[in-house]
XYZ file of C-alpha atoms in Angstrom:
417
model
C 90.357 61.119 41.216
C 89.528 60.369 37.603
C 87.453 57.414 36.530
C 89.025 54.002 36.159
C 88.272 53.822 32.430
C 89.838 57.202 31.603
C 86.563 59.128 31.486
C 85.825 62.485 33.070
C 85.734 62.703 36.839
C 83.221 64.856 38.712
C 85.782 67.658 38.560
C 85.215 67.962 34.794
C 81.485 67.083 34.817
C 78.788 69.803 34.720
C 76.947 70.088 38.014
C 73.605 70.121 36.186
C 74.380 66.658 34.738
C 75.190 65.275 38.199
C 72.036 66.857 39.630
C 69.834 65.397 36.861
C 71.215 61.881 37.403
C 70.724 62.101 41.177
C 67.214 63.520 40.739
C 66.160 60.675 38.413
C 67.573 58.001 40.727
C 65.898 59.507 43.799
C 62.592 59.919 41.928
C 62.585 56.281 40.794
C 63.394 55.104 44.325
C 60.586 57.201 45.824
C 58.074 55.895 43.257
C 59.031 52.262 43.940
C 58.853 52.825 47.710
C 55.427 54.487 47.356
C 54.117 51.577 45.251
C 55.311 49.078 47.866
C 53.667 51.198 50.579
C 50.354 51.220 48.687
C 50.501 47.436 48.226
C 51.211 46.969 51.934
C 48.335 49.280 52.851
C 45.960 47.342 50.569
C 47.051 43.994 52.039
C 46.424 45.301 55.560
C 43.004 46.541 54.524
C 42.140 43.115 53.094
C 43.526 41.406 56.230
C 46.124 39.513 54.171
C 48.567 39.100 57.027
C 50.640 36.357 55.377
C 50.988 38.268 52.114
C 51.922 41.413 54.030
C 54.687 39.479 55.804
C 55.771 38.084 52.427
C 55.999 41.644 51.090
C 58.142 42.619 54.056
C 60.395 39.636 53.347
C 60.708 40.713 49.705
C 61.753 44.166 50.903
C 64.389 42.631 53.182
C 65.695 40.441 50.347
C 65.933 43.452 48.047
C 67.758 45.327 50.794
C 70.183 42.400 51.131
C 70.841 42.412 47.390
C 71.332 46.173 47.516
C 73.801 45.754 50.360
C 75.726 43.170 48.334
C 75.815 45.625 45.436
C 77.043 48.363 47.784
C 79.834 46.116 49.054
C 80.868 45.439 45.466
C 80.985 49.175 44.780
C 83.072 49.943 47.853
C 85.345 46.959 47.308
C 85.742 47.432 43.568
C 89.267 48.849 43.728
C 90.581 46.553 46.502
C 89.235 43.468 44.751
C 90.597 44.467 41.345
C 93.991 45.221 42.910
C 94.348 41.665 44.198
C 96.805 40.015 41.827
C 97.098 36.327 41.010
C 99.430 34.454 38.688
C 98.527 34.173 35.021
C 98.500 30.377 35.208
C 95.940 30.469 38.013
C 93.905 33.154 36.241
C 93.729 30.984 33.112
C 91.788 28.171 34.866
C 88.042 27.502 35.032
C 87.016 30.008 32.366
C 83.417 29.923 31.088
C 84.744 30.249 27.519
C 87.281 28.153 25.671
C 90.605 29.701 24.640
C 89.467 29.789 20.993
C 86.314 31.700 21.936
C 88.294 34.122 24.081
C 90.743 34.726 21.226
C 87.867 35.356 18.812
C 86.244 37.790 21.247
C 89.531 39.664 21.766
C 90.060 39.914 18.006
C 86.591 41.393 17.559
C 87.303 43.971 20.250
C 90.654 44.803 18.618
C 88.924 45.389 15.268
C 86.419 47.732 16.897
C 89.232 49.670 18.541
C 91.077 49.883 15.207
C 87.979 51.261 13.499
C 87.663 53.993 16.105
C 91.389 54.806 16.196
C 91.181 57.406 13.420
C 88.423 59.286 15.176
C 90.351 59.017 18.426
C 93.404 60.648 16.879
C 91.308 63.576 15.643
C 89.842 63.985 19.101
C 93.337 63.832 20.596
C 94.561 66.667 18.370
C 91.522 68.792 19.246
C 92.151 68.367 22.964
C 95.902 68.869 22.805
C 95.484 72.635 23.197
C 93.117 72.482 26.176
C 95.811 72.613 28.873
C 95.638 71.107 32.356
C 92.222 69.469 32.026
C 93.429 67.345 29.123
C 96.615 66.384 30.967
C 94.555 65.059 33.884
C 92.422 62.975 31.534
C 95.486 61.705 29.682
C 97.158 60.738 32.952
C 94.039 58.873 33.981
C 93.679 57.046 30.677
C 97.312 56.035 30.543
C 97.432 54.674 34.089
C 98.961 51.251 33.978
C 97.530 48.105 35.461
C 99.279 47.339 38.763
C 98.924 43.610 38.234
C 100.238 43.828 34.660
C 103.363 45.555 35.936
C 104.004 42.475 38.098
C 103.254 40.107 35.218
C 100.031 38.994 36.908
C 96.274 39.430 36.393
C 93.511 40.866 38.579
C 91.496 38.542 40.790
C 88.344 40.135 39.300
C 88.633 43.147 37.002
C 86.639 46.338 37.503
C 84.651 45.545 34.360
C 83.840 42.116 35.777
C 82.623 43.637 39.050
C 80.434 46.063 37.095
C 78.908 43.149 35.150
C 78.327 41.338 38.444
C 76.412 44.419 39.623
C 74.037 44.080 36.695
C 73.579 40.352 37.296
C 72.547 40.945 40.927
C 69.916 43.457 39.793
C 68.556 41.070 37.138
C 68.482 38.205 39.666
C 66.459 40.291 42.134
C 63.894 41.183 39.461
C 63.507 37.605 38.234
C 63.238 36.133 41.736
C 60.407 38.475 42.720
C 58.575 37.968 39.411
C 58.959 34.192 39.659
C 57.511 34.043 43.181
C 54.592 36.327 42.314
C 53.869 34.310 39.166
C 53.914 31.073 41.159
C 51.440 32.493 43.673
C 49.165 33.677 40.856
C 49.240 30.275 39.129
C 48.508 28.514 42.416
C 45.488 30.687 43.092
C 44.292 30.212 39.509
C 44.481 26.439 39.904
C 42.428 26.618 43.100
C 39.584 28.466 41.420
C 38.161 25.170 40.202
C 38.103 23.964 43.791
C 35.579 26.694 44.606
C 32.984 24.818 42.554
C 33.714 21.627 44.486
C 33.393 23.498 47.773
C 30.009 24.875 46.757
C 28.872 21.366 45.811
C 29.348 20.161 49.409
C 26.404 22.328 50.457
C 23.915 20.684 48.081
C 21.388 17.990 48.971
C 22.801 15.660 46.291
C 26.182 15.713 48.008
C 24.658 14.995 51.410
C 22.756 12.031 49.991
C 25.749 10.521 48.185
C 27.959 11.035 51.260
C 25.572 9.723 53.899
C 27.591 9.512 57.165
C 25.529 6.487 58.322
C 26.142 4.441 55.208
C 28.477 1.432 55.367
C 30.615 0.542 52.359
C 33.723 -1.388 51.484
C 36.704 0.936 51.403
C 37.678 -0.280 47.949
C 34.210 0.551 46.605
C 34.406 4.237 47.509
C 35.538 6.761 44.900
C 38.716 7.386 46.870
C 39.353 3.655 47.194
C 38.832 2.957 43.500
C 41.388 5.656 42.628
C 44.122 4.674 45.059
C 43.545 1.048 46.071
C 44.543 -1.203 43.213
C 47.044 -3.902 42.350
C 49.848 -1.381 41.810
C 49.696 -0.202 45.434
C 50.999 -3.588 46.628
C 54.435 -3.008 45.072
C 56.338 0.105 46.255
C 58.287 0.464 42.991
C 55.123 0.225 40.882
C 53.335 2.638 43.207
C 56.065 5.262 42.721
C 55.929 4.838 38.940
C 52.147 5.324 38.831
C 52.327 8.315 41.186
C 55.073 9.841 39.047
C 52.805 9.981 35.991
C 49.740 11.008 37.987
C 51.239 14.384 38.864
C 51.004 15.413 35.208
C 47.279 14.706 34.812
C 44.847 16.190 37.352
C 47.243 16.170 40.269
C 44.360 17.195 42.582
C 41.165 15.491 41.362
C 37.762 16.096 42.869
C 37.690 12.843 44.861
C 41.021 13.618 46.553
C 39.935 17.148 47.401
C 36.644 16.049 48.974
C 38.290 13.205 50.911
C 41.080 15.402 52.269
C 38.485 18.029 53.159
C 36.446 15.479 55.104
C 39.533 14.163 56.889
C 40.585 17.683 57.913
C 37.134 18.505 59.301
C 36.952 15.238 61.255
C 40.418 15.832 62.741
C 40.163 19.518 63.629
C 36.493 20.578 63.669
C 33.147 19.394 64.923
C 31.130 17.174 62.556
C 28.407 19.860 62.491
C 30.886 22.167 60.688
C 30.896 19.946 57.616
C 28.613 22.196 55.579
C 29.698 25.575 56.953
C 33.481 25.215 56.738
C 35.125 26.611 53.562
C 38.094 24.287 52.994
C 39.059 26.013 49.744
C 39.411 29.338 51.554
C 41.528 27.650 54.220
C 43.838 26.180 51.553
C 44.138 29.626 49.952
C 45.285 31.083 53.278
C 47.724 28.193 53.663
C 49.146 28.970 50.219
C 49.738 32.552 51.327
C 51.516 31.293 54.454
C 53.713 29.044 52.309
C 54.402 31.915 49.919
C 55.856 33.815 52.850
C 58.410 31.002 53.166
C 59.305 30.387 49.517
C 59.833 34.071 48.723
C 62.804 34.153 51.101
C 66.385 33.306 50.170
C 68.096 31.327 52.917
C 71.904 31.033 53.277
C 71.983 27.432 51.930
C 70.170 28.575 48.780
C 72.730 31.356 48.330
C 75.450 28.729 48.732
C 73.945 26.566 45.977
C 73.693 29.630 43.718
C 77.436 30.160 44.163
C 78.004 26.475 43.357
C 75.990 26.917 40.159
C 78.220 29.849 39.180
C 81.331 27.798 39.960
C 80.400 24.886 37.707
C 79.310 27.103 34.816
C 82.759 26.645 33.259
C 84.011 25.436 29.908
C 84.523 21.694 29.633
C 81.934 20.704 32.233
C 79.041 21.012 29.743
C 76.919 22.421 32.556
C 74.178 23.412 30.126
C 73.406 19.696 29.678
C 72.896 18.859 33.373
C 72.806 21.960 35.597
C 69.308 23.199 34.589
C 67.884 19.686 35.087
C 68.638 19.578 38.829
C 65.605 21.750 39.780
C 63.451 19.732 37.361
C 64.422 16.420 38.998
C 63.779 17.853 42.472
C 60.316 19.192 41.646
C 59.321 15.919 39.964
C 60.406 14.033 43.082
C 58.365 16.404 45.256
C 55.287 15.986 43.045
C 55.663 12.210 43.085
C 56.132 12.161 46.855
C 52.911 14.122 47.395
C 51.013 11.598 45.262
C 52.602 8.730 47.204
C 51.530 10.329 50.500
C 47.885 10.443 49.393
C 48.089 6.813 48.250
C 49.608 5.719 51.570
C 46.806 7.499 53.437
C 44.380 5.395 51.400
C 46.281 2.233 52.372
C 45.983 3.191 56.036
C 42.198 3.167 55.647
C 42.373 -0.490 54.592
C 44.650 -1.251 57.551
C 41.983 0.060 59.930
C 39.273 -2.080 58.345
C 37.776 -3.202 55.057
C 34.430 -1.530 55.812
C 34.080 2.234 56.335
C 31.175 4.278 57.631
C 30.333 7.294 55.528
C 33.229 9.020 53.741
C 36.688 7.435 54.250
C 38.667 9.362 56.867
C 42.311 9.930 55.967
C 44.898 10.436 58.697
C 48.030 12.298 57.612
C 51.183 12.150 59.696
C 54.741 13.426 59.695
C 56.017 9.879 59.211
C 54.673 9.971 55.638
C 57.235 12.634 54.706
C 60.982 12.366 54.159
C 62.826 12.312 57.504
C 59.485 13.026 59.245
C 59.770 16.657 58.136
C 56.877 18.074 56.051
C 58.717 21.412 55.906
C 61.443 19.753 53.823
C 59.110 19.638 50.810
C 58.433 23.344 51.152
C 62.150 24.040 51.369
C 62.780 22.028 48.191
C 60.076 24.020 46.390
C 61.766 27.208 47.621
C 65.089 25.946 46.270
C 63.587 25.102 42.866
C 61.886 28.495 42.552
C 65.108 30.362 43.248
C 67.242 28.164 40.996
C 64.805 28.509 38.097
C 64.775 32.282 38.579
C 68.571 32.128 38.759
C 68.803 30.236 35.455
C 66.523 32.655 33.615
C 68.232 35.677 35.177
C 71.628 34.335 34.120
C 70.366 33.816 30.572
C 68.888 37.337 30.361
C 72.039 38.875 31.855
C 74.393 37.009 29.491
C 72.208 38.005 26.526
C 72.299 41.666 27.583
C 76.021 41.767 28.368
C 77.543 39.511 25.694
C 74.843 38.863 23.090
C 72.580 35.899 22.448
C 75.222 33.619 20.943
C 78.077 34.298 23.355
C 80.234 31.547 24.822
C 77.671 31.238 27.631
C 75.079 30.155 25.063
C 77.151 29.030 22.129
C 74.908 26.027 21.450
C 71.270 26.256 20.433
C 70.399 23.402 22.781
C 71.807 25.475 25.664
C 69.338 28.284 24.965
C 66.429 25.856 24.552
C 67.268 23.951 27.747
C 67.673 27.045 29.918
C 64.427 28.651 28.792
C 62.324 25.469 28.778
C 63.589 24.255 32.158
C 63.018 27.668 33.701
């Protein structure tokens, strides 16, 4: 069967060309698989169990995306042969009718420019016999939906463009997760200095476990116990701005470290325990979660595609949803630390040694700490989705297509991502 666009089928294609294409594709696949195998081997050698599981999850996600692409390939003809009425096919377009008309006119001009060359090619092939007749029959095949005065549910060109978008989305999602892990580890490098400081004599003297102090006079108390903590609304406002400036200061790190040791380890482990290393392992465990794409996140991605239509001005509000969510998560984490400080006051005005914080599930939304991690996972995927959509639209339709007709649309998508 000849190609859908009137090109040569494999019957008229040199076998060496087919072999070269297959060889290149297989070679690239083997190289990528070998690189992933080397990374997995290195992670096992370094005893990075969480990162190894994250790598396996990335492989499964890539396999899922590949399976979706395979389904699109197999279902290309059946999907394109589904016919709907023209009135229904004219609804919810990403471009306005004026932009569609302008785009069609540009395509018509390009076809007109190449018509002369096409006629010359036609005359050259007119003497080539049966091979030409097969190509001509393929190129002149009529649209089944057009014969019924209808349009395709999704055209074959549209399915091909969707193929490319899935590939771009997979690349951006993996890069986004890896970049987030790298930035998190880079931020924690400064904590290594604080961890080393806990082994010095100066630290032991300033944090004497037998010393009694007012809770408000401690460094942790002076940071979190003030007049603004008495009003919930004011506390949320202060915590909102705190996430932008030193979201994890030294006093919070040392206090949370002390509270963790008192809750889970023996007091003698205070100097030996490396809390920064424990947090790094916890980050790797969390990375194993956020790198995955759950069914609800896929559902929201489809919703984002649905509302990316002309008239909804989605470029003015859609990219801001992940921003609002991540700001709420950052504020909530600051509020949790502040509430742990308030619990110290509730237990007594005077503390012995370093204030001991007591976290609990009741400090989180719906008593579910995992909800914050899920929201971070959602934001990571949606930001990768926004940037992937921008890169795909740029590649397929140009920078100033109807997807990004406005300059503010380009600025918002890139800056929010």
